[in-house]
Short mmCIF file of C-alpha atoms and ligand atoms in Angstrom, two decimals:
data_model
loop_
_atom_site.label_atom_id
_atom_site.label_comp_id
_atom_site.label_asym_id
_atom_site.label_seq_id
_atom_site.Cartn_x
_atom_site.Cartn_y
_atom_site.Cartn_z
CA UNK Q 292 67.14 27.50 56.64
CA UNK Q 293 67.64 23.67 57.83
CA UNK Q 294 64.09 22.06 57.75
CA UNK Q 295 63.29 19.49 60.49
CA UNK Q 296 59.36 19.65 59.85
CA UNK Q 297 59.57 19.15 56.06
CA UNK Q 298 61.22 17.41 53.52
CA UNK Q 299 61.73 19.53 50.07
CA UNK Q 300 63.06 18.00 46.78
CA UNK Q 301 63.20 19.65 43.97
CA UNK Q 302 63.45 17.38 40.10
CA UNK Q 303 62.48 18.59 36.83
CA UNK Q 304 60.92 21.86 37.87
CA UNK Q 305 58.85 20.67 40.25
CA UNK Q 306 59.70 21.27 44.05
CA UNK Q 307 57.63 18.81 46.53
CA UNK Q 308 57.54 19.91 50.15
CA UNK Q 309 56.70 16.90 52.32
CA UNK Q 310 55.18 17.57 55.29
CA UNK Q 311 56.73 15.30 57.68
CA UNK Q 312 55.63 15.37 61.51
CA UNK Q 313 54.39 11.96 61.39
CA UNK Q 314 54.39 11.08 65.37
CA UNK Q 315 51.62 13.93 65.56
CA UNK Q 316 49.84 13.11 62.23
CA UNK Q 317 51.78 16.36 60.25
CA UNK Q 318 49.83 18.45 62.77
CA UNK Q 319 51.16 21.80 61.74
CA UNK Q 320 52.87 23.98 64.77
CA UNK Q 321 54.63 26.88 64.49
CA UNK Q 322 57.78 25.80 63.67
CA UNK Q 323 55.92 23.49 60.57
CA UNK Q 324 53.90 26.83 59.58
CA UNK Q 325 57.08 28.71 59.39
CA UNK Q 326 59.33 25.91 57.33
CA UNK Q 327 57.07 25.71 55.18
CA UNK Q 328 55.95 29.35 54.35
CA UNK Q 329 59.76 29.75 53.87
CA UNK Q 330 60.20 26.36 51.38
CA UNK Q 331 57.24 28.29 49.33
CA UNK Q 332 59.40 31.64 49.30
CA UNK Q 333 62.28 29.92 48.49
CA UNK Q 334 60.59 27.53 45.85
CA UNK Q 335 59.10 31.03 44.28
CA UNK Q 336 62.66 32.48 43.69
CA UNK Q 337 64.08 29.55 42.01
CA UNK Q 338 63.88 29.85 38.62
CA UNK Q 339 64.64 26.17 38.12
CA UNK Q 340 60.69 25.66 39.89
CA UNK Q 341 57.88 25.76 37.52
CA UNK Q 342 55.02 23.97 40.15
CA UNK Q 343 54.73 23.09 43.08
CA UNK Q 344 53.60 20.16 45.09
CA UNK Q 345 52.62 19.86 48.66
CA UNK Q 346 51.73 16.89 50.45
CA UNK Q 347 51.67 14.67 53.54
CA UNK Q 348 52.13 11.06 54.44
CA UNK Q 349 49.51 8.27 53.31
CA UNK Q 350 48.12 8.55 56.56
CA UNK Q 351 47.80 11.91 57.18
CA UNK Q 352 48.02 15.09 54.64
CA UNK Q 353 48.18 16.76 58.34
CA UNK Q 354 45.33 16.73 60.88
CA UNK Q 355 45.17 19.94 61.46
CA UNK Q 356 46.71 23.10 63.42
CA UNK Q 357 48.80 21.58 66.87
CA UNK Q 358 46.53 21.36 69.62
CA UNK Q 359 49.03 20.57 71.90
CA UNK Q 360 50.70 23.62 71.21
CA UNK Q 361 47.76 25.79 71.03
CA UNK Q 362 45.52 24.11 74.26
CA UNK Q 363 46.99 26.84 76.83
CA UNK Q 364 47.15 30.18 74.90
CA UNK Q 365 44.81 33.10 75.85
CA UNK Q 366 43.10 34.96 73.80
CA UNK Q 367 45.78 37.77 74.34
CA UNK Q 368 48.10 35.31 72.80
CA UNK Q 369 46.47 34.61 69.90
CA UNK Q 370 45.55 37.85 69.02
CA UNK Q 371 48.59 39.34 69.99
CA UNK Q 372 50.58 36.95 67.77
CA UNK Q 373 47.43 37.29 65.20
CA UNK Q 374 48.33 33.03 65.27
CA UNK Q 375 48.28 31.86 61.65
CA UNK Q 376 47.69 35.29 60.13
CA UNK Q 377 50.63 35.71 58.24
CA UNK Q 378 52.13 32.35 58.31
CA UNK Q 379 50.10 31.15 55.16
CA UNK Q 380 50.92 34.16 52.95
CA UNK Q 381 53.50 32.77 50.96
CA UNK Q 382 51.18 30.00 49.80
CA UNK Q 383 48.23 32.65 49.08
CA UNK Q 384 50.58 34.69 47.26
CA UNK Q 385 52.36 32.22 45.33
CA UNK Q 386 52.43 33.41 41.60
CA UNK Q 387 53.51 29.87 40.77
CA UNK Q 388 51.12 26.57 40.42
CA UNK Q 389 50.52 24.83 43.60
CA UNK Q 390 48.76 21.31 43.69
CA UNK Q 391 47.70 19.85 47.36
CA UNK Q 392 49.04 15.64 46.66
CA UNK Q 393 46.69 14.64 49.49
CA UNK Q 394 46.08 11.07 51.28
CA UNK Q 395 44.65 10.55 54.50
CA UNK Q 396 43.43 13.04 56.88
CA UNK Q 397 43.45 16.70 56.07
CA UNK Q 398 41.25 18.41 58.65
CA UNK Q 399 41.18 21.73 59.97
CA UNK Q 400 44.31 23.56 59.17
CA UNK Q 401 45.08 20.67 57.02
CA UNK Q 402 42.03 20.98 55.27
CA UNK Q 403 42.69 24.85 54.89
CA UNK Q 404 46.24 23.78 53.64
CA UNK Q 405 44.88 22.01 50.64
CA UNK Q 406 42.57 24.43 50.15
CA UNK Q 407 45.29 27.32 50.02
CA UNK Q 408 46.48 25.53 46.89
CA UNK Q 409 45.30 26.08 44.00
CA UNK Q 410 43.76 22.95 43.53
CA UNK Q 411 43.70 19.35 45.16
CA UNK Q 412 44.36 15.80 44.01
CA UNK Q 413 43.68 13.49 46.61
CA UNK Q 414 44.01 9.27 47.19
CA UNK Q 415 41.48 7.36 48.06
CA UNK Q 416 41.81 6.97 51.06
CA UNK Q 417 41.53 10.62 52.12
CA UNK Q 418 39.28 12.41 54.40
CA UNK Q 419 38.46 15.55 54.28
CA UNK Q 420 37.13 17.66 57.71
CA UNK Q 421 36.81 20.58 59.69
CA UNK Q 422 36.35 18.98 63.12
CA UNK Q 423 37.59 22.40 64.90
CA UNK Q 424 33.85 22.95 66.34
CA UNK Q 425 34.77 19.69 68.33
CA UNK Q 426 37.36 21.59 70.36
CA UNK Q 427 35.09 24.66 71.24
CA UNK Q 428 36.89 26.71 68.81
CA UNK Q 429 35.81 27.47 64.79
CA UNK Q 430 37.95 27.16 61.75
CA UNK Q 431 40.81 29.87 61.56
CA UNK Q 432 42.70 29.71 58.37
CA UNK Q 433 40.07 30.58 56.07
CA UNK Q 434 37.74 27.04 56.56
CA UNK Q 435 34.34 29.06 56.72
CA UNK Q 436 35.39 31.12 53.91
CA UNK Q 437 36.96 28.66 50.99
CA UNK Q 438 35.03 25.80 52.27
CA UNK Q 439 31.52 27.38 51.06
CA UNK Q 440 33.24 28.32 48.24
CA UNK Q 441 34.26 24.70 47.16
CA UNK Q 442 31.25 22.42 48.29
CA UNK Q 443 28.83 25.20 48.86
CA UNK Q 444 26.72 26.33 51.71
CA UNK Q 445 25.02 23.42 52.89
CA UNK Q 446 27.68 21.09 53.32
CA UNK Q 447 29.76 23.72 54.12
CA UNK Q 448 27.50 24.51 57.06
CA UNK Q 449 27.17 20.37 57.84
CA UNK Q 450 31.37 19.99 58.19
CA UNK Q 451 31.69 22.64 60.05
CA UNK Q 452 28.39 22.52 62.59
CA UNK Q 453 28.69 18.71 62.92
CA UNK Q 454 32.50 18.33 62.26
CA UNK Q 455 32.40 15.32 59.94
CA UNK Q 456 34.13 14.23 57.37
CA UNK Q 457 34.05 13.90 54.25
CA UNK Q 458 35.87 10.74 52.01
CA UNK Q 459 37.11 10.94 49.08
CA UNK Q 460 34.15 9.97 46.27
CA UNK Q 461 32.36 12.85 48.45
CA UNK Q 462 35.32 15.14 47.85
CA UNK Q 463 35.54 14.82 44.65
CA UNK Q 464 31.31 14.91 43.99
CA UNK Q 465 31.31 18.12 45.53
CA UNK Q 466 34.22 19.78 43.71
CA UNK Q 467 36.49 19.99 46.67
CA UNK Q 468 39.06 18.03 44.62
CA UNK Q 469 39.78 17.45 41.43
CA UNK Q 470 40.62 14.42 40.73
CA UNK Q 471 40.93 10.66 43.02
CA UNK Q 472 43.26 8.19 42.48
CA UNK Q 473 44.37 5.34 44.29
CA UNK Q 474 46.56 5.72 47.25
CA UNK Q 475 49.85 4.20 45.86
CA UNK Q 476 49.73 5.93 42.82
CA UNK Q 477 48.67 9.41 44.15
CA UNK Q 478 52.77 10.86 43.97
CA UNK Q 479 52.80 9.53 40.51
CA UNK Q 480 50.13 11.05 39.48
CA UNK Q 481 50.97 14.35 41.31
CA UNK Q 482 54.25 14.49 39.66
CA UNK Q 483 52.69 13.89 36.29
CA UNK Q 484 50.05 16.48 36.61
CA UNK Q 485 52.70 19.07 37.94
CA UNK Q 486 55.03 17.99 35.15
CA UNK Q 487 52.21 18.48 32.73
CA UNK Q 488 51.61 22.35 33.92
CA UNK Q 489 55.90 22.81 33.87
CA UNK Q 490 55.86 22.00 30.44
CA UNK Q 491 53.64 25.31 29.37
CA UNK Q 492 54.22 28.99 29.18
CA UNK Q 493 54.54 30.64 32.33
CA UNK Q 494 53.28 33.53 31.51
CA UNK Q 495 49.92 31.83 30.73
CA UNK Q 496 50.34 29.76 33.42
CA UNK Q 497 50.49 32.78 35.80
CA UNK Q 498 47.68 34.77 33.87
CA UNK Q 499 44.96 31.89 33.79
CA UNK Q 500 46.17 31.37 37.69
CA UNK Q 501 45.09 35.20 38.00
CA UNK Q 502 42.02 34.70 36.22
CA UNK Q 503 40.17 31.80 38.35
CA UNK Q 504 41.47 33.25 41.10
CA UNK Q 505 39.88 36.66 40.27
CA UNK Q 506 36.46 34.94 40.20
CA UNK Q 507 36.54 34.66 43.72
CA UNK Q 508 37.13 38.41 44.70
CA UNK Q 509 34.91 40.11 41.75
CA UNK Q 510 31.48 40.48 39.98
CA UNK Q 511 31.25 38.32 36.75
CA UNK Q 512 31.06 41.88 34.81
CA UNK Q 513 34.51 42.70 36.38
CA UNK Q 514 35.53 39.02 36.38
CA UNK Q 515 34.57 38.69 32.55
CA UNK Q 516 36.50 42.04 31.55
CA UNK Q 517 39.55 41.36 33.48
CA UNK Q 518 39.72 37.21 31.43
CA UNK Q 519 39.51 39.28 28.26
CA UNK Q 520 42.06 42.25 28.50
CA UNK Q 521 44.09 39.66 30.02
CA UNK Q 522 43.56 37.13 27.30
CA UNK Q 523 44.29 40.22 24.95
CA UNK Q 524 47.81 41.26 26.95
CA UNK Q 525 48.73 37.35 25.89
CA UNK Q 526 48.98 38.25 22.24
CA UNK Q 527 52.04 41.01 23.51
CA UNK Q 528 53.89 37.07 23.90
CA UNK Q 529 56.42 35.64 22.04
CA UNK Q 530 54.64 32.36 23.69
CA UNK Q 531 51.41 33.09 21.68
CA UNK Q 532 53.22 33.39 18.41
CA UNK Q 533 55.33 30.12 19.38
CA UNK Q 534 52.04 28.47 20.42
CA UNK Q 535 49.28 28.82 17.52
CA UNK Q 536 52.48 28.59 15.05
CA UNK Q 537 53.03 24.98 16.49
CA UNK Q 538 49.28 24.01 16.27
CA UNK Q 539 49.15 25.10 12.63
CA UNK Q 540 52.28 23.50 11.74
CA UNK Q 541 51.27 20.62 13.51
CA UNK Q 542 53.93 20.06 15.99
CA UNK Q 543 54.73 20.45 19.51
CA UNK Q 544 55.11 24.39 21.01
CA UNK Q 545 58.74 24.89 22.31
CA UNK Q 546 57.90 28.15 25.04
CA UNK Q 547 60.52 30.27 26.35
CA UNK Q 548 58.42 32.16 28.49
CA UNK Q 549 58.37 35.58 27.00
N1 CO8 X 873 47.45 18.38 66.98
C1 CO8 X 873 48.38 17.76 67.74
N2 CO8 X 873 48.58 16.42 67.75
C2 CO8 X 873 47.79 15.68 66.94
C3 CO8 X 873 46.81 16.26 66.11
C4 CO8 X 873 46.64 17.68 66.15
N3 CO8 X 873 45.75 18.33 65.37
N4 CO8 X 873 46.18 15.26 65.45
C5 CO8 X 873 46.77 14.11 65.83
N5 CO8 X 873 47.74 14.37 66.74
C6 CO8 X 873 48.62 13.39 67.40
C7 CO8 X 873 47.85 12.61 68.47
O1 CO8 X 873 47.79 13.37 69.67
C8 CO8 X 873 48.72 11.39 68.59
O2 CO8 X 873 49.86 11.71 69.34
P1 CO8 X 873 50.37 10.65 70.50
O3 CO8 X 873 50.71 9.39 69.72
O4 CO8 X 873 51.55 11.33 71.08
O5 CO8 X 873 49.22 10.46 71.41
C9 CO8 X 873 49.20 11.15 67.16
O6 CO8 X 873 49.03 12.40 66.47
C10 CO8 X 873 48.37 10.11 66.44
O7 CO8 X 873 47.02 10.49 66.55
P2 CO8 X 873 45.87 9.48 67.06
O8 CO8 X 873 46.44 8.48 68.02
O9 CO8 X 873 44.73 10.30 67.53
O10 CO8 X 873 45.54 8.74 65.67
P3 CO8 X 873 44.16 8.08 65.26
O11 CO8 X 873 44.45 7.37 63.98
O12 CO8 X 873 43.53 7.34 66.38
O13 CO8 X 873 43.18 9.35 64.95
C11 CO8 X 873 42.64 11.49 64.00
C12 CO8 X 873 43.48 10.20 63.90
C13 CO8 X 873 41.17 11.18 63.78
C14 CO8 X 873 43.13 12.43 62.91
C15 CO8 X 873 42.81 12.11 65.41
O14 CO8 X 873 44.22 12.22 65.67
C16 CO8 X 873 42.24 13.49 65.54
O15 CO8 X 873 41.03 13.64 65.71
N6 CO8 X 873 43.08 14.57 65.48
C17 CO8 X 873 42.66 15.92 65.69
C18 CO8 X 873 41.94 16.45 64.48
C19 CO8 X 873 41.48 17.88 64.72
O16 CO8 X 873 40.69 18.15 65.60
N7 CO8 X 873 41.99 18.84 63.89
C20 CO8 X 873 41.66 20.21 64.02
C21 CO8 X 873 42.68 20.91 64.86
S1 CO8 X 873 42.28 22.61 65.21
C22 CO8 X 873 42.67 23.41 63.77
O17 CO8 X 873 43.15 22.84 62.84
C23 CO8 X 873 42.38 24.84 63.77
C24 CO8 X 873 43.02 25.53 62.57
C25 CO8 X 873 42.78 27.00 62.60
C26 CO8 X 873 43.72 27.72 63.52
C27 CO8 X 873 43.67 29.15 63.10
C28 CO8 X 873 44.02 30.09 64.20
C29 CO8 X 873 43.75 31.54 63.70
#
């Protein structure tokens, strides 16, 4: 598939997908939902991909779903096409890492974009919002939902009643993102942080990625019992042997993945 909505590089195992609609701010249309879900397929077959990276412009990460595009549709055509309901699935169901690089605006569906990753690293410059309640509508790709999840009820309720937004110190004091760092230097560190996570076992990778995410769907009994068989099925790994045999010899691991 030729991409005219994103750009996507791949170096050193980490594919980047560039969002890159920048006369409408990286709003995401269809055609943008649908490169992209297919970069994230694509990105999950290649072995040579250990993370990925998703990000914007420094102006905008994307400011949301197209507007333009979605001003005249009914409510037949929206529900019809269930609009956005299966577009983001390859991102939910990546098994791979998946870090949101974002600077500038991400609001609405850009918000939920980040949000779909696993977790977000953001300049300083970025703002953070779910202004949807400003066009008569509500948030639609899971806003309400991972949101309250992230920041918690109360300023959940505040972005999305009064539709402002958040900066970056905020962001980052309420646990939305993990980490700020200045503008210019937010690819670097991106890269860095994604080249960090390549460098480990993927199997762990994919079984602590399980884990956290399991917290979100389970009781803490459940939650707590799943961590441990799955911290048990770890020692069935070549990687475990590899890795506590480096730490007692006192040099680096060399995984293979198995
Ligand atoms: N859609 C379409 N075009 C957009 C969007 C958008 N979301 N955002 C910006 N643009 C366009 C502008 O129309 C403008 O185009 P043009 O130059 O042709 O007029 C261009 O990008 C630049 O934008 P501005 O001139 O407005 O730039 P400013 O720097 O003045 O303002 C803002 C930047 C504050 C980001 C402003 O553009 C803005 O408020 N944008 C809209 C933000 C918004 O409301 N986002 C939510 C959209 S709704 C949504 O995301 C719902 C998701 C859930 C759907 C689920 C369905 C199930």
């Amino acid at each position: 598939m030729a991409y005219e909505t994103i750009i996507v590089e791949i170096a050193d195992h980490i594919c980047v997908i560039k969002l890159n609609r920048p006369s409408a701010l990286n709003a995401l249309n269809s055609q943008l939902v649908a490169e992209l879900g297919d970069a994230v397929r694509q990105a999950e077959a290649n072995d040579k991909v250990r993370c990925m990276v998703i990000t914007g412009s420094e102006k905008a990460f994307a400011a949301g779903a197209d507007i333009t595009e979605m001003a005249d549709k009914s409510f037949v055509d929206v529900v019809s096409d269930d609009l956005f309901g299966a577009s983001m699935s390859p991102l939910q169901e990546a098994r791979k890492p998946t870090i949101a690089a974002v600077a500038g605006y991400a609001l609405g569906g850009g918000c939920e974009l980040a949000m779909l990753c696993d977790f977000i690293i953001c300049a300083d410059n970025a703002k953070f919002g779910q202004p949807e309640i400003n066009l008569g509508v509500i948030a639609g790709i899971g806003g309400t939902q991972r949101l309250t999840r992230f920041v918690g009820k109360s300023k959940a309720m505040d972005m999305h009643l009064t539709g402002r937004f958040m900066d970056a110190e905020e962001a980052e004091r309420s646990g939305l993102v993990s980490r700020v760092v200045p503008v210019k230097k937010l690819m670097e560190v991106a890269l860095e942080v994604a080249g960090k996570i390549a460098e480990k076992s993927q199997i762990s990778i994919k079984a602590a990625k399980d884990a956290v995410n399991r917290s979100y769907e389970t009781t803490l009994a459940e939650g707590l019992l799943f961590e441990r068989r799955v911290f048990h099925s770890m020692f069935a790994t070549e990687d475990q042997k590899e890795g506590m045999a480096a730490f007692v010899e006192k040099r680096e691991p060399q995984f293979r993945d198995k």
